[in-house]
CSV table of C-alpha atoms in Angstrom, one decimal:
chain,number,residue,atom,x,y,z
A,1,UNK,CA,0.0,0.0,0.0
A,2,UNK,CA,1.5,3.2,-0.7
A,3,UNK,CA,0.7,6.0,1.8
A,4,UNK,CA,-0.7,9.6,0.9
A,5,UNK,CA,1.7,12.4,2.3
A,6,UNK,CA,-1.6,13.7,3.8
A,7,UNK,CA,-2.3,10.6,5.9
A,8,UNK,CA,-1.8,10.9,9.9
A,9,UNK,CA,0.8,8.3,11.1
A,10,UNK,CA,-0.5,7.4,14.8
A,11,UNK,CA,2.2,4.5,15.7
A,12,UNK,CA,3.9,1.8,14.6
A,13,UNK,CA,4.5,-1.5,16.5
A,14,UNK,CA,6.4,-4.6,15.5
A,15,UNK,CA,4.0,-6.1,12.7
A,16,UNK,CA,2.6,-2.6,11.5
A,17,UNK,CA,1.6,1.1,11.3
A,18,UNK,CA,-1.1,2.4,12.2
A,19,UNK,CA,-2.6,5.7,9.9
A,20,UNK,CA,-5.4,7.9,9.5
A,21,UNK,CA,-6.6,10.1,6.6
A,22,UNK,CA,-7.5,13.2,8.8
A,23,UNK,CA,-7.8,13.7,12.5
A,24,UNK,CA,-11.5,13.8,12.9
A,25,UNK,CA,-12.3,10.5,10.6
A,26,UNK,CA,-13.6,7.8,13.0
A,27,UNK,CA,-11.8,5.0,11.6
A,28,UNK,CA,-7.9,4.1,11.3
A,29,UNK,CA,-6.1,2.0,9.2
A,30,UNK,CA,-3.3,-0.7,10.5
A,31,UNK,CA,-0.7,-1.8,7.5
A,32,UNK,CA,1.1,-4.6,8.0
A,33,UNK,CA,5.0,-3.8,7.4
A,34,UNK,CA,5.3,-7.2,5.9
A,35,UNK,CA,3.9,-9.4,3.3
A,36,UNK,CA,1.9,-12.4,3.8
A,37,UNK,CA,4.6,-14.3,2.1
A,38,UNK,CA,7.4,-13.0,4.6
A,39,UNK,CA,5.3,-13.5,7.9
A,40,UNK,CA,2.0,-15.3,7.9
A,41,UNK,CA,1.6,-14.2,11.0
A,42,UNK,CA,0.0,-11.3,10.4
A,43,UNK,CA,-2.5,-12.8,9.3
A,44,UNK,CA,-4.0,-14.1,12.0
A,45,UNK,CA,-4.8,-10.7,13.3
A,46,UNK,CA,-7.5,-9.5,11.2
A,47,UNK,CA,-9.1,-12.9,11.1
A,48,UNK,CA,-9.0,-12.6,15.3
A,49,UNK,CA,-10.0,-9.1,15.1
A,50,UNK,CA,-13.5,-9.5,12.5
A,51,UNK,CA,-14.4,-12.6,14.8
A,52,UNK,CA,-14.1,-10.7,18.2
A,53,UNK,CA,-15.6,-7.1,17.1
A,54,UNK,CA,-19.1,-8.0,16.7
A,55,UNK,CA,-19.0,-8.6,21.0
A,56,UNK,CA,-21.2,-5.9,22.8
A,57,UNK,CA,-18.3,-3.9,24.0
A,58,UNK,CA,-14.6,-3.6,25.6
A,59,UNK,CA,-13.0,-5.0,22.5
A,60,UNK,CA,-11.4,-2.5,19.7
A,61,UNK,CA,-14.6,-2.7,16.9
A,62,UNK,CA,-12.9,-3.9,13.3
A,63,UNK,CA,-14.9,-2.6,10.2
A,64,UNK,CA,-12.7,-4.7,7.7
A,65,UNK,CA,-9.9,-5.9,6.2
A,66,UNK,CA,-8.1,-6.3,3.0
A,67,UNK,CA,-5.0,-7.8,1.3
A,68,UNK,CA,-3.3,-5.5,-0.5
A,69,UNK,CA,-1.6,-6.2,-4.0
A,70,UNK,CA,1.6,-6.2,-2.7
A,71,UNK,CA,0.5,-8.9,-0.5
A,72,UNK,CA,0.4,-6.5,2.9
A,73,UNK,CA,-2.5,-6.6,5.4
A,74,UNK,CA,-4.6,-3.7,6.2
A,75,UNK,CA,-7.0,-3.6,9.5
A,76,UNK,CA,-9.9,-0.5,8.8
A,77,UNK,CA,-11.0,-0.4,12.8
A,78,UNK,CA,-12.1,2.4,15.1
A,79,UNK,CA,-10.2,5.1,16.0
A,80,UNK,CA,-9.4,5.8,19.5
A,81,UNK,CA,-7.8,9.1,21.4
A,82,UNK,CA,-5.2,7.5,23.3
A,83,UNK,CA,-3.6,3.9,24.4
A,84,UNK,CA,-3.8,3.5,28.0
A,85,UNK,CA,0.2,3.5,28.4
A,86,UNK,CA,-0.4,7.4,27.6
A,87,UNK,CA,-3.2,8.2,30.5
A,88,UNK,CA,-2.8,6.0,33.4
A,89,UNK,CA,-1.9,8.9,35.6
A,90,UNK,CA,-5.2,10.6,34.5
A,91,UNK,CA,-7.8,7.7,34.8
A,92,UNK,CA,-10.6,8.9,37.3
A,93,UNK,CA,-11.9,6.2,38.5
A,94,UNK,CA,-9.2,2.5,37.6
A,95,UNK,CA,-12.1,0.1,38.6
A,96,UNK,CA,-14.4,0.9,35.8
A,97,UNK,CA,-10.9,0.7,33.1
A,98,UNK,CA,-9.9,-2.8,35.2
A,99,UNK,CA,-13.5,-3.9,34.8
A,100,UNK,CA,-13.7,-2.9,30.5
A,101,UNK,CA,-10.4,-5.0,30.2
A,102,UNK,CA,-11.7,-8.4,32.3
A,103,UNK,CA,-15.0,-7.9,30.3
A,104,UNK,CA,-13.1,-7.5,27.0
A,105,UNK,CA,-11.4,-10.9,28.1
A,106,UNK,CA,-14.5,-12.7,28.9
A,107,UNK,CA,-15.6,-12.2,25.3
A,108,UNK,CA,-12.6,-13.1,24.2
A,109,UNK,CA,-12.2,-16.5,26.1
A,110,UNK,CA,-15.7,-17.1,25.4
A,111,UNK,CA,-15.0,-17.4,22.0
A,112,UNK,CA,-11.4,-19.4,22.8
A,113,UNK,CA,-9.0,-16.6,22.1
A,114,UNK,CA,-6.4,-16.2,23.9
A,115,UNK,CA,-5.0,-12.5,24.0
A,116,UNK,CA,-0.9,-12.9,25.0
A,117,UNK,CA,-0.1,-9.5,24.3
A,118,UNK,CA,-1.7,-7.2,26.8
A,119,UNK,CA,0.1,-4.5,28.3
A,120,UNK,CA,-1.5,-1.0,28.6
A,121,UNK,CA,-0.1,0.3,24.8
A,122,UNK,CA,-3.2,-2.3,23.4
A,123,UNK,CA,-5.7,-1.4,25.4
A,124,UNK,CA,-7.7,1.9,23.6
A,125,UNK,CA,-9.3,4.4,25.3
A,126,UNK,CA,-12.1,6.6,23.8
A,127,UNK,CA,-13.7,9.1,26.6
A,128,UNK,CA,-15.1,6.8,28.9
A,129,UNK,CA,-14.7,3.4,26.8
A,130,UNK,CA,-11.3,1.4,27.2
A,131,UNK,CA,-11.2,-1.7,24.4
A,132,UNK,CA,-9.1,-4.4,24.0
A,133,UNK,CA,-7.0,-4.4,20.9
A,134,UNK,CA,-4.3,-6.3,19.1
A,135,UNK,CA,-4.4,-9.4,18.7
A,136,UNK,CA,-1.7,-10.2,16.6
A,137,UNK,CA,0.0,-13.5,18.8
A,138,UNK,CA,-3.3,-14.5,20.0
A,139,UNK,CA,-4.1,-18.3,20.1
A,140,UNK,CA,-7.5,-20.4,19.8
A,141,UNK,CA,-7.5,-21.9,23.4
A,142,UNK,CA,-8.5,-25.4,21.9
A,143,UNK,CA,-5.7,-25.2,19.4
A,144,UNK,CA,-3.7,-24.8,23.1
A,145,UNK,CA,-4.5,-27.8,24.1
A,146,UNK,CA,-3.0,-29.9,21.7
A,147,UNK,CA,-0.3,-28.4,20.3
A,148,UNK,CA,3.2,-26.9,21.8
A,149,UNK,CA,2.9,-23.3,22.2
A,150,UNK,CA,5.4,-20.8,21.2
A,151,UNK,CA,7.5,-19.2,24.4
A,152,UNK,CA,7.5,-16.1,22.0
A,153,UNK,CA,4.4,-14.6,23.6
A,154,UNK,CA,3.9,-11.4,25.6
A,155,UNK,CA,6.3,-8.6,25.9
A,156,UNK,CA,8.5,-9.6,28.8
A,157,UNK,CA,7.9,-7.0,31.7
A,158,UNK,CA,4.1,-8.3,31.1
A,159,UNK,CA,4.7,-11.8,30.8
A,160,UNK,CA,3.7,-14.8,32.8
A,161,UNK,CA,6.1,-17.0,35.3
A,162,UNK,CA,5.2,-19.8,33.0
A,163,UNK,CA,6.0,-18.4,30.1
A,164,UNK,CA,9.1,-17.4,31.4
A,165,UNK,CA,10.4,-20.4,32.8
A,166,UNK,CA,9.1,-22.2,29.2
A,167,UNK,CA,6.2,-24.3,31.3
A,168,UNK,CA,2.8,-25.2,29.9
A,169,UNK,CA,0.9,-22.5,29.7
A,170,UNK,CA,-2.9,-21.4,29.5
A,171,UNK,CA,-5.6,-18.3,29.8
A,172,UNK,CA,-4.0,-17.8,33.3
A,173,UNK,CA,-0.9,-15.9,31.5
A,174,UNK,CA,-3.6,-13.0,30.2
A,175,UNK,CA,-4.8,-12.9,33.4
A,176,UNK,CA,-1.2,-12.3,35.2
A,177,UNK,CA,-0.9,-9.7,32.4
A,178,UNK,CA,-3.9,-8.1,33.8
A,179,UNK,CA,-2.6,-8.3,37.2
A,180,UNK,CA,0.8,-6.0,36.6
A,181,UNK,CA,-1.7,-3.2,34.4
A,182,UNK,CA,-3.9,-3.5,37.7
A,183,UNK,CA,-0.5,-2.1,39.9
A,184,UNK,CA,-0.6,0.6,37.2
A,185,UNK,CA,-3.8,1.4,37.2
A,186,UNK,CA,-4.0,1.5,41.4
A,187,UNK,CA,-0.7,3.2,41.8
A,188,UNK,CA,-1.3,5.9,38.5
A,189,UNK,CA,2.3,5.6,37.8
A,190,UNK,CA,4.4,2.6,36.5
A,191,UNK,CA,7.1,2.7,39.3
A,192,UNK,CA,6.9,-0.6,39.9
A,193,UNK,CA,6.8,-1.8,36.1
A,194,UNK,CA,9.8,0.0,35.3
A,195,UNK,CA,11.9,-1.6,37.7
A,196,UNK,CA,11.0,-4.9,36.5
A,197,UNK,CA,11.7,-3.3,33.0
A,198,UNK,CA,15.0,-2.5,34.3
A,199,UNK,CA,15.3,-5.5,35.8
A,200,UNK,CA,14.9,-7.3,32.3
A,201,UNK,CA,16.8,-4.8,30.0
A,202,UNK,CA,19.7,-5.9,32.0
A,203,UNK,CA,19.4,-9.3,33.2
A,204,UNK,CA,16.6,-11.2,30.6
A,205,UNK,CA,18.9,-14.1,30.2
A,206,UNK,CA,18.8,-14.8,33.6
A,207,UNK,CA,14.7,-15.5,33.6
A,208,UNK,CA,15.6,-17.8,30.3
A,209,UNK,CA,15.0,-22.1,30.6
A,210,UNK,CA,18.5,-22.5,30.3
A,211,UNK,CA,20.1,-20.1,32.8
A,212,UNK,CA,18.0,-22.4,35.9
């Protein structure tokens, strides 16, 4: 896809940018950076994204998606004002924010998706509503059951003991996720997280399988 110089760029992560024509239209495009041929990966995100939207709420709402002819992804979804890494020191009230997330996971589970990626840069907030979004890694929880898992899940200051320690994992690695953006949430300021980030930048190998 080749991008208009009048287009908005919003963020990039590691599988894509994220762009919008003007700063009042209500829905955002994601690009993959890659092609379908180079990382299959990314498609599994639309196809997680259009099944999960249609829930009543707490989950980022996906109009569509497209290939592209170079063989890139696009995602058209809602836009949002913020990601919650960029307001936690601001949230009123953190129950009502903790509440949307475990709501958006209830969907989710109810439909067997695991998330594996939540940290407080994926969940989108939108004046009172905070949704659930990105579901690039995320796994069918009955395809869990019978296959090997990757251990590349879940950015590290985020991610489960299990996961960590290369141990079978399950649903209760989202909900570990949730309880470090709770400490956020509750303390308005990521004090603790960014020690642990610290803690990580400088000593990951030493929470790897073959360091124990």
């Amino acid at each position: 896809m080749k991008f208009d110089k009048t287009n908005i760029f919003l963020g990039k992560g590691a599988y894509g940018t994220v762009i919008q024509t003007d700063k009042n239209h209500p829905i955002v495009t994601k690009v993959s950076k890659l092609t379908i041929e180079e990382a299959s990966i990314i498609i599994i995100e639309p196809a997680f994204a259009v099944l999960l939207s249609n829930q009543p709420c707490c989950l980022v709402k996906v109009y569509d998606s497209t290939i592209y002819t170079n063989n890139s992804v696009g995602i058209y979804m809602k836009a949002y004002d913020n990601n919650l890494a960029k307001v936690i020191p601001t949230v009123p009230d953190p129950r009502i924010v903790l509440y949307q997330i475990v709501k958006g996971l209830y969907y989710a589970y109810r439909l067997g998706t695991m998330h594996l990626d939540l940290k407080p840069h994926n969940i989108f907030v939108k004046g009172d509503d905070s949704d659930v979004g990105d579901w690039g890694i995320s796994i069918f929880i009955p395809y869990a059951r019978n296959h090997k898992l990757s251990y590349r899940v879940q950015t590290p200051v985020y991610r489960a003991p299990e996961v960590f320690l290369q141990k079978e994992y399950d649903s209760a690695a989202d909900v570990f996720s949730v309880g470090l953006i709770a400490l956020e949430l509750f303390y308005k300021d990521t004090l603790i997280i960014s020690h642990l980030k610290k803690m990580l930048t400088n000593d990951e190998h030493k929470f790897t399988k073959s360091s124990i």
